[in-house]
GROMACS .gro file of N, CA and C in nm:
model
  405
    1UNK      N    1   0.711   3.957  -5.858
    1UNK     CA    2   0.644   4.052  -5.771
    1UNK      C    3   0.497   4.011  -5.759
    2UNK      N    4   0.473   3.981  -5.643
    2UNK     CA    5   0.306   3.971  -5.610
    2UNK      C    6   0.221   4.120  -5.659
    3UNK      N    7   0.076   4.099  -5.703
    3UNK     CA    8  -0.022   4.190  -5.709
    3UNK      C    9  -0.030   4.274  -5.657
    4UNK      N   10  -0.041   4.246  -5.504
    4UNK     CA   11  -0.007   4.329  -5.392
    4UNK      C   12   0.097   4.447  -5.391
    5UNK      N   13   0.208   4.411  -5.367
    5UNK     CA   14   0.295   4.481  -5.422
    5UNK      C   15   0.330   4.578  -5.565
    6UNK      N   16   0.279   4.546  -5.681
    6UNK     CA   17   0.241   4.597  -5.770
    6UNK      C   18   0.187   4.758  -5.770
    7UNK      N   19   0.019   4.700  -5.651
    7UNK     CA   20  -0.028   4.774  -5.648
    7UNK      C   21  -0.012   4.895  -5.599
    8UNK      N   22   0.052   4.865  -5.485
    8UNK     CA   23   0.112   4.933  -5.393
    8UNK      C   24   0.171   5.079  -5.471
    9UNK      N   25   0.258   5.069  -5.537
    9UNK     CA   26   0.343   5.138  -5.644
    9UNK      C   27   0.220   5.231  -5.709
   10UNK      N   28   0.111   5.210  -5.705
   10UNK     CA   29  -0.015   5.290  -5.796
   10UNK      C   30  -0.040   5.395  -5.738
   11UNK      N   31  -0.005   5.499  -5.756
   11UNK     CA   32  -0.075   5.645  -5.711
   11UNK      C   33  -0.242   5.697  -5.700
   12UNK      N   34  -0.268   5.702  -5.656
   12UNK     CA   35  -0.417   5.739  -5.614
   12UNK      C   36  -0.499   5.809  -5.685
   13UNK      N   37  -0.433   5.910  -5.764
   13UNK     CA   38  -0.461   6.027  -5.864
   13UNK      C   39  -0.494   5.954  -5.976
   14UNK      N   40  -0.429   5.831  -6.004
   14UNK     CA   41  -0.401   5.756  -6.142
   14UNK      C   42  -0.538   5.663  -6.116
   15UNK      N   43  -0.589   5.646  -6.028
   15UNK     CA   44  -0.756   5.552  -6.034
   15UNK      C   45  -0.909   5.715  -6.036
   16UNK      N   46  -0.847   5.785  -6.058
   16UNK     CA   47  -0.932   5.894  -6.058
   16UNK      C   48  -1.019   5.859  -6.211
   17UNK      N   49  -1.160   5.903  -6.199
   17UNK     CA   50  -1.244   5.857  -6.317
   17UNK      C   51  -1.195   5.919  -6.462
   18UNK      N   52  -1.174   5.830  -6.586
   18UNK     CA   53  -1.123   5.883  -6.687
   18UNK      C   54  -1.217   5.995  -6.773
   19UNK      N   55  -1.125   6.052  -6.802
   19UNK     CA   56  -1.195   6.203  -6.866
   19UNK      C   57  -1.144   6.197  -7.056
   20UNK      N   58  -1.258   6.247  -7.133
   20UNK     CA   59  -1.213   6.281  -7.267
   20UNK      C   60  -1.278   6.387  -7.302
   21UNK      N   61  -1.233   6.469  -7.431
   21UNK     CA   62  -1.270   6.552  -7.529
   21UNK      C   63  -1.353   6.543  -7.624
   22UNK      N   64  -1.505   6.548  -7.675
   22UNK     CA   65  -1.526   6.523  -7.793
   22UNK      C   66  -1.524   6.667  -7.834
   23UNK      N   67  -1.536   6.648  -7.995
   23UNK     CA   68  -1.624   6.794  -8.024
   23UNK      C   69  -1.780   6.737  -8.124
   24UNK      N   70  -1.885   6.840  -8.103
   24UNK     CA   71  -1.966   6.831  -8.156
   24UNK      C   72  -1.982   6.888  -8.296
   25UNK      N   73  -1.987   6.806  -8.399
   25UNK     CA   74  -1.965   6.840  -8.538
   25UNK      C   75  -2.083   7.010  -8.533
   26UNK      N   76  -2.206   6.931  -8.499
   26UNK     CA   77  -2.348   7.031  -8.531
   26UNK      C   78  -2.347   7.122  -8.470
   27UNK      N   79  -2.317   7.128  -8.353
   27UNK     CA   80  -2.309   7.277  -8.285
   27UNK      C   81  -2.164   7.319  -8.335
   28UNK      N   82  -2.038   7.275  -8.374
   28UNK     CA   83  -1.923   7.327  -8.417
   28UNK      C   84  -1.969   7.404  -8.545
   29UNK      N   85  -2.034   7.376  -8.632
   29UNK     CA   86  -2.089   7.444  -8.759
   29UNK      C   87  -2.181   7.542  -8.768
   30UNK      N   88  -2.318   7.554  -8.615
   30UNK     CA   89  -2.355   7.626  -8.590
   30UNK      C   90  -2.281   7.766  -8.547
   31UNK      N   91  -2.196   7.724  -8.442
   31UNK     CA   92  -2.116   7.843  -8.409
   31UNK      C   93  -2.010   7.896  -8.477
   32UNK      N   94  -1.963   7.814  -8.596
   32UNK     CA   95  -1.855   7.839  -8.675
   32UNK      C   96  -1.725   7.847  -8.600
   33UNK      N   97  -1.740   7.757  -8.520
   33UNK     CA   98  -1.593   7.749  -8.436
   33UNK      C   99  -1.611   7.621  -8.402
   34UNK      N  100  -1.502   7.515  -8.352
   34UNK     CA  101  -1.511   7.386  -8.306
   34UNK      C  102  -1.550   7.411  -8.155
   35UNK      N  103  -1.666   7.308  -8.151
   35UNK     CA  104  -1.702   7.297  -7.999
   35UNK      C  105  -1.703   7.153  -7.948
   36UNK      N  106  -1.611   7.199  -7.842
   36UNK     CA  107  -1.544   7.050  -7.757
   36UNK      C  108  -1.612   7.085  -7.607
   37UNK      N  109  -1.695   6.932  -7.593
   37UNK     CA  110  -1.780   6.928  -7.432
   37UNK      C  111  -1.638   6.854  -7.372
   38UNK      N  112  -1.643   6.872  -7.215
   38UNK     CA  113  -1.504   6.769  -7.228
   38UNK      C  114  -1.606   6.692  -7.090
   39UNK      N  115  -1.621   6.548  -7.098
   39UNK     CA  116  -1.706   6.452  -7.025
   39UNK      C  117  -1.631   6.354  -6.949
   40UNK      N  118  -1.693   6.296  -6.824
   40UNK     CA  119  -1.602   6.258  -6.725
   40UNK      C  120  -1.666   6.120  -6.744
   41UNK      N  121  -1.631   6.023  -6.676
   41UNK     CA  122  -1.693   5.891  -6.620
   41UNK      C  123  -1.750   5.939  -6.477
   42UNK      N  124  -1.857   5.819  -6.440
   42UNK     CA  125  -1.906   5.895  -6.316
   42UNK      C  126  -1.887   5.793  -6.176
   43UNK      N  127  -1.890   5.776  -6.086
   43UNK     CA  128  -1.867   5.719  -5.972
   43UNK      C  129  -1.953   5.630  -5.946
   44UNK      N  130  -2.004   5.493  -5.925
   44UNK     CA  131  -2.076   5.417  -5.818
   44UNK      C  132  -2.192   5.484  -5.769
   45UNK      N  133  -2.120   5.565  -5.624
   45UNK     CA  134  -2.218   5.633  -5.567
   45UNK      C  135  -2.283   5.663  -5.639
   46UNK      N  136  -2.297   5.820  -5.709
   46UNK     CA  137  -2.336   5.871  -5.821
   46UNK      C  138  -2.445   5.823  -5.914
   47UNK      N  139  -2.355   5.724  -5.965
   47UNK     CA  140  -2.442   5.627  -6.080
   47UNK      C  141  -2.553   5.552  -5.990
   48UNK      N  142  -2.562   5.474  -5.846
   48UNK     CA  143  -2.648   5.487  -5.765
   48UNK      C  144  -2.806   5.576  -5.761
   49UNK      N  145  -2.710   5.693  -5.705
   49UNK     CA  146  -2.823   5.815  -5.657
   49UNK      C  147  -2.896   5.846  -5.818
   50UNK      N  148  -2.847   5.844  -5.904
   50UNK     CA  149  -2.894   5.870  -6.055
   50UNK      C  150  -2.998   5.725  -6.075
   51UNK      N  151  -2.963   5.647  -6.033
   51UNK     CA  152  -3.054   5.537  -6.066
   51UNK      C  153  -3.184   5.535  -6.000
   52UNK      N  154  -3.151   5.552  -5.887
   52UNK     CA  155  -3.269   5.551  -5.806
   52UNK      C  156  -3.340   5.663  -5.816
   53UNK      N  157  -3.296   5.754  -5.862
   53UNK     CA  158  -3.371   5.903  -5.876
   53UNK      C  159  -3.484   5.819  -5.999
   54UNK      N  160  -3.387   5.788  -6.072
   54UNK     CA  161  -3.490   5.732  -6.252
   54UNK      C  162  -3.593   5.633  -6.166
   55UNK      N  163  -3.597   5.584  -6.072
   55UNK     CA  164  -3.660   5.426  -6.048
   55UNK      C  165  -3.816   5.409  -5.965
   56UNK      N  166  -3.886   5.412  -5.981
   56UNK     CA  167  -4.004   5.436  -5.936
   56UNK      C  168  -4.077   5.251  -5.908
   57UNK      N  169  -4.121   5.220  -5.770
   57UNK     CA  170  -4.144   5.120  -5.750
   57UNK      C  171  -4.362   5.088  -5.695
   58UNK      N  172  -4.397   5.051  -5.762
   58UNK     CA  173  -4.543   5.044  -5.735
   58UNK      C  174  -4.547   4.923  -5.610
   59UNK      N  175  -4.572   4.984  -5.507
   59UNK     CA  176  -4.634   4.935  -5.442
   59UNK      C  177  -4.710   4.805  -5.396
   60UNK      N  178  -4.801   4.792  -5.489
   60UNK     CA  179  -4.921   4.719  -5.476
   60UNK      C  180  -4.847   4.590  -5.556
   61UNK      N  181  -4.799   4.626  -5.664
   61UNK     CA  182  -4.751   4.509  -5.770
   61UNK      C  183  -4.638   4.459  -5.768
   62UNK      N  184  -4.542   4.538  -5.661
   62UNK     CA  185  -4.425   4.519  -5.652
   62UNK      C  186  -4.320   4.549  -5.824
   63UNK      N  187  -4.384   4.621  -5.947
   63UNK     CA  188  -4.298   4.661  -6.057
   63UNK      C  189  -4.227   4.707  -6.050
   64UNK      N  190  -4.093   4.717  -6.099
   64UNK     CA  191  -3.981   4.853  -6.088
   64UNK      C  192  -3.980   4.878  -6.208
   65UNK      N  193  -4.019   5.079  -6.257
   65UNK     CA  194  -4.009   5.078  -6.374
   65UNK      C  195  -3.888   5.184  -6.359
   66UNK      N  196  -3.817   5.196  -6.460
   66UNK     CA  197  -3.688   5.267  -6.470
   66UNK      C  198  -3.708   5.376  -6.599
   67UNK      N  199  -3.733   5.476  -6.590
   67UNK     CA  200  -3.741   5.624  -6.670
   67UNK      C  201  -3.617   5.583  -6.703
   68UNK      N  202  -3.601   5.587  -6.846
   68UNK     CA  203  -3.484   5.564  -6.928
   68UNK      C  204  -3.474   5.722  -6.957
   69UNK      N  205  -3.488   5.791  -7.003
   69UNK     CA  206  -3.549   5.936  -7.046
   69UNK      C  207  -3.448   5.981  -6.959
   70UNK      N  208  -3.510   6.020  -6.819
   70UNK     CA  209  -3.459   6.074  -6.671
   70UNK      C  210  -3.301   5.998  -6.688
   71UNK      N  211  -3.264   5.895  -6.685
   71UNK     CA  212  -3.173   5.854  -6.635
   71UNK      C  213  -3.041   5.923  -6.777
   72UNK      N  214  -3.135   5.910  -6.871
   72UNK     CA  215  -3.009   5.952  -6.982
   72UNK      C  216  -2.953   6.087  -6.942
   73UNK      N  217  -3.094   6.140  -6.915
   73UNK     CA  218  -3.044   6.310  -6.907
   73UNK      C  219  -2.952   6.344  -6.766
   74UNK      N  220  -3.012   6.277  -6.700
   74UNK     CA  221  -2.914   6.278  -6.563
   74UNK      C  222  -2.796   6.232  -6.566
   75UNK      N  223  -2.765   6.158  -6.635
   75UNK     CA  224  -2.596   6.127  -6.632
   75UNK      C  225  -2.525   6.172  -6.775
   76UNK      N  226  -2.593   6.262  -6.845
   76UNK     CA  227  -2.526   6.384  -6.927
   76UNK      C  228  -2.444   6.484  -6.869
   77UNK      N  229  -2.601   6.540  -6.747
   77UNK     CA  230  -2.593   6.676  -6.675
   77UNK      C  231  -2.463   6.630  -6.618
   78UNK      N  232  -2.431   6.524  -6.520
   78UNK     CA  233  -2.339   6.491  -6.443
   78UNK      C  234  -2.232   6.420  -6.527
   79UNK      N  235  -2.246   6.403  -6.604
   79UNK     CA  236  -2.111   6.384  -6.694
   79UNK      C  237  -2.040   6.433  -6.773
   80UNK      N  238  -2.078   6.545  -6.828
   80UNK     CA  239  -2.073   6.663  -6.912
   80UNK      C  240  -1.989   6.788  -6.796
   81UNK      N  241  -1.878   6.759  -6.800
   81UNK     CA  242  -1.838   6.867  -6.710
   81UNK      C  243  -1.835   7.009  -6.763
   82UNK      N  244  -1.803   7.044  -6.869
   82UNK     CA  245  -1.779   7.133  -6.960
   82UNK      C  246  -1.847   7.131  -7.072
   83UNK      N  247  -1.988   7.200  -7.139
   83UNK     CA  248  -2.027   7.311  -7.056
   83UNK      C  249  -2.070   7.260  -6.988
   84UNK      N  250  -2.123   7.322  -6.845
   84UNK     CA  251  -2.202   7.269  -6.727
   84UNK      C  252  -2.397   7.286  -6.744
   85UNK      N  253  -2.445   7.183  -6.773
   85UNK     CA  254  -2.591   7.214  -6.818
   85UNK      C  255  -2.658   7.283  -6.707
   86UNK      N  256  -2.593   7.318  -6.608
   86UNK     CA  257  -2.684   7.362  -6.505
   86UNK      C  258  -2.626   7.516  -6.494
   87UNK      N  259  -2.510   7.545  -6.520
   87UNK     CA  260  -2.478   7.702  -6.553
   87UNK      C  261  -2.589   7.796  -6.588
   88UNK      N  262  -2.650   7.851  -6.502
   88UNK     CA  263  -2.753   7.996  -6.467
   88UNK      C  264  -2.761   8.063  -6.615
   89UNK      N  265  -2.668   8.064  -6.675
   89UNK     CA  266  -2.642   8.172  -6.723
   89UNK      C  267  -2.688   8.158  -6.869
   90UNK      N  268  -2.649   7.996  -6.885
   90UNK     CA  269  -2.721   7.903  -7.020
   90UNK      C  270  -2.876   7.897  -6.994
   91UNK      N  271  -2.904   7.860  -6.885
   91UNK     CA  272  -3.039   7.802  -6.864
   91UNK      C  273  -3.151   7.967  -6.924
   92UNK      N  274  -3.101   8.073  -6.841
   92UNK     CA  275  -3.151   8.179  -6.867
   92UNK      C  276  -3.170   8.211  -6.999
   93UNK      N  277  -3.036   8.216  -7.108
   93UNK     CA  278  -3.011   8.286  -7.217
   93UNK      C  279  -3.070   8.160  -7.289
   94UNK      N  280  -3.141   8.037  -7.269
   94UNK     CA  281  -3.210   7.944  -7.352
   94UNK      C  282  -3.372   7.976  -7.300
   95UNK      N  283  -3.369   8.025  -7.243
   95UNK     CA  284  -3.496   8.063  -7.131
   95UNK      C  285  -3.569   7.923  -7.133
   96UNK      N  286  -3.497   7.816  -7.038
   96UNK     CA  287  -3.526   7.692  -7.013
   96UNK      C  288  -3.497   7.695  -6.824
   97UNK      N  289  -3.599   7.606  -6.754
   97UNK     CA  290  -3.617   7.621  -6.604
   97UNK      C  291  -3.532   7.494  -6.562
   98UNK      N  292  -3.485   7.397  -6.609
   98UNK     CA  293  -3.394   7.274  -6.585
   98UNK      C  294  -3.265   7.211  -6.681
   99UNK      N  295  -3.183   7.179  -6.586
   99UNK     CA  296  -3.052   7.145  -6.663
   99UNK      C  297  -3.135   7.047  -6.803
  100UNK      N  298  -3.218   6.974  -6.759
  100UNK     CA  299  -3.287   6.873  -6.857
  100UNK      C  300  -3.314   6.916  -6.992
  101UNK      N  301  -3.398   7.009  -6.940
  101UNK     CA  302  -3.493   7.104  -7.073
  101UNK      C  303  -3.361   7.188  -7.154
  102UNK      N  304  -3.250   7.183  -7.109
  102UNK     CA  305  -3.153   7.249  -7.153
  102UNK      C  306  -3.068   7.154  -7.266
  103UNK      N  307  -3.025   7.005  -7.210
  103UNK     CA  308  -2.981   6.920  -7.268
  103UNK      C  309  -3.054   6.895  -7.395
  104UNK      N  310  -3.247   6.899  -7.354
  104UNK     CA  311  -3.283   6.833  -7.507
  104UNK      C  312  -3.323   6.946  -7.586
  105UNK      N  313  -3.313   7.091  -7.550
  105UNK     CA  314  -3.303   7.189  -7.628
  105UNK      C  315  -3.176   7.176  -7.755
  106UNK      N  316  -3.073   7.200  -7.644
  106UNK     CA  317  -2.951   7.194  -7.704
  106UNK      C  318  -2.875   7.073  -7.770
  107UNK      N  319  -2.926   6.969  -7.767
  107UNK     CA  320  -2.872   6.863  -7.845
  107UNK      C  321  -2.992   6.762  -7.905
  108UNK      N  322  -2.910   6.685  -7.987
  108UNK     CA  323  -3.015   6.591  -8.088
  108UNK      C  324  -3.041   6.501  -8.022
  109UNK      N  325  -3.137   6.385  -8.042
  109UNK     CA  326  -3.129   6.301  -7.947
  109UNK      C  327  -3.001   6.190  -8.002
  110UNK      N  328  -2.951   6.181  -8.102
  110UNK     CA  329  -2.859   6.153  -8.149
  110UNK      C  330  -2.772   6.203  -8.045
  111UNK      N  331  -2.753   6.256  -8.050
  111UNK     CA  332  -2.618   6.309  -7.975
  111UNK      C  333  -2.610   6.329  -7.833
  112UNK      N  334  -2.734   6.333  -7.799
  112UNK     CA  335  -2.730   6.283  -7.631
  112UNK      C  336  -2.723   6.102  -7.565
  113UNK      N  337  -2.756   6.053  -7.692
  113UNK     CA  338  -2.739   5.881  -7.696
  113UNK      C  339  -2.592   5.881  -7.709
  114UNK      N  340  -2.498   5.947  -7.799
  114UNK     CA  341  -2.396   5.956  -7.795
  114UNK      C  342  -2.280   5.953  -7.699
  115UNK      N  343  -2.328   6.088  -7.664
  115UNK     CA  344  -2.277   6.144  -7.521
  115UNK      C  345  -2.325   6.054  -7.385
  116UNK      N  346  -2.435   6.002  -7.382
  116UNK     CA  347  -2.487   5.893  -7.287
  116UNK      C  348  -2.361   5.799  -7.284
  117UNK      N  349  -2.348   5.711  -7.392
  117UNK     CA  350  -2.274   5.566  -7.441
  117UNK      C  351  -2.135   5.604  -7.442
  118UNK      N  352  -2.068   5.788  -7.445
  118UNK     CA  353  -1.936   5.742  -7.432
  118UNK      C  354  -1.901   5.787  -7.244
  119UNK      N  355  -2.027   5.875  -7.195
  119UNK     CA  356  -2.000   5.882  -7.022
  119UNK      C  357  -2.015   5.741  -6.966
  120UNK      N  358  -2.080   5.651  -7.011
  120UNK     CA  359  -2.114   5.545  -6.976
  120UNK      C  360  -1.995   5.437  -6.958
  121UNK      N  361  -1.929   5.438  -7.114
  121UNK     CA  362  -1.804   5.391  -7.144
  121UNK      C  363  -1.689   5.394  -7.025
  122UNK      N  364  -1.676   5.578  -6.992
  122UNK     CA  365  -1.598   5.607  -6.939
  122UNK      C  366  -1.640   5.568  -6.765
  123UNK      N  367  -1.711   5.491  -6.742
  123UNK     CA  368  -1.763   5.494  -6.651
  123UNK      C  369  -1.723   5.369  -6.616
  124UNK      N  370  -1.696   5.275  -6.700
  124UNK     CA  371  -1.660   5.132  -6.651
  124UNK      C  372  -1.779   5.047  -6.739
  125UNK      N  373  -1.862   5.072  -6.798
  125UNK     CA  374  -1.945   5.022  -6.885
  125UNK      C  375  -1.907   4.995  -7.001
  126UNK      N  376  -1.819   4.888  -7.057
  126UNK     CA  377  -1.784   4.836  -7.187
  126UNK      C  378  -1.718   4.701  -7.218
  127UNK      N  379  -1.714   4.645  -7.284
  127UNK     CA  380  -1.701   4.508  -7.298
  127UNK      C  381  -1.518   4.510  -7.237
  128UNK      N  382  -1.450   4.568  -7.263
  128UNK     CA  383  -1.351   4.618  -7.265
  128UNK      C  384  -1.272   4.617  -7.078
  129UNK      N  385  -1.399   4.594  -7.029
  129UNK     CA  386  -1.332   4.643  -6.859
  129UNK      C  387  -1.275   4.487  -6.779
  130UNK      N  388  -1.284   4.362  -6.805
  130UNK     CA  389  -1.244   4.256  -6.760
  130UNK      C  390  -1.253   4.159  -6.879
  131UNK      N  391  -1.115   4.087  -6.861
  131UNK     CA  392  -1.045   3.993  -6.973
  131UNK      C  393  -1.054   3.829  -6.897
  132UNK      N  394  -1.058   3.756  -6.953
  132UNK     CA  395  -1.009   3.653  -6.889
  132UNK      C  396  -0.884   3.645  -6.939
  133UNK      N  397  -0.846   3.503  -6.859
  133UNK     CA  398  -0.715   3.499  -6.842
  133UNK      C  399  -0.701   3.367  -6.870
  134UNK      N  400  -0.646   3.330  -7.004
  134UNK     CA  401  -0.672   3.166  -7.060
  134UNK      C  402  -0.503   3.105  -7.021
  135UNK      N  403  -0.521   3.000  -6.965
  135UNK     CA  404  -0.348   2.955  -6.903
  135UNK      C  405  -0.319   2.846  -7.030
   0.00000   0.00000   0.00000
């Protein structure tokens, strides 16, 4: 059977971005209950518009500097489906004005490097995503 054909057979639903469960040990002990974020991989586009949001270009010198900071927190907010850092209701009851200020309230930076490296993962970012093929 050609590739082609193969592919063909692949359902559409089944290339949808992969999703997992962690739970967070530190906030699970805080609340005395297990707490599971459940985090998506994120899209191209997406990972795009997130980049360029982080990317600031001078002019005069032609530099591109890239807010590492901005970019972590931005593809938390958007990768973090559950809880949702931008939920009204968190932001309020933390009395914080941005999904941002919410993320580094609520987590270590440990654990937003964490959560960074496994949305990232899930994103197509890992050694893991193309093999060669030795004949």
């Amino acid at each position: 059977m050609n590739l082609t054909n193969a592919l063909l057979k692949l359902d559409r639903e089944k290339l949808a971005m992969p999703k997992k469960k962690l739970e967070m040990p530190r906030l699970s002990k805080l609340l005395k209950e297990k707490t599971v974020f459940e985090i998506q991989g994120i899209g191209q586009e997406k990972l795009d518009e997130i980049t360029d949001m982080a990317t600031t270009i001078d002019m005069k010198t032609r530099d591109v500097n890239i807010d590492f900071i901005e970019l972590k927190l931005a593809i938390i907010c958007e990768g973090v489906k559950n809880p949702s850092f931008r939920d009204a209701a968190l932001l309020e009851h933390f009395k914080v004005s941005t999904p941002y200020d919410l993320v580094k309230l609520m987590l270590t930076s440990g654990e937003r490097d964490a959560l960074y490296n496994e949305i990232q993962a899930l994103s197509g970012y890992n050694s893991e995503v193309i093999k060669e093929v030795k004949k």
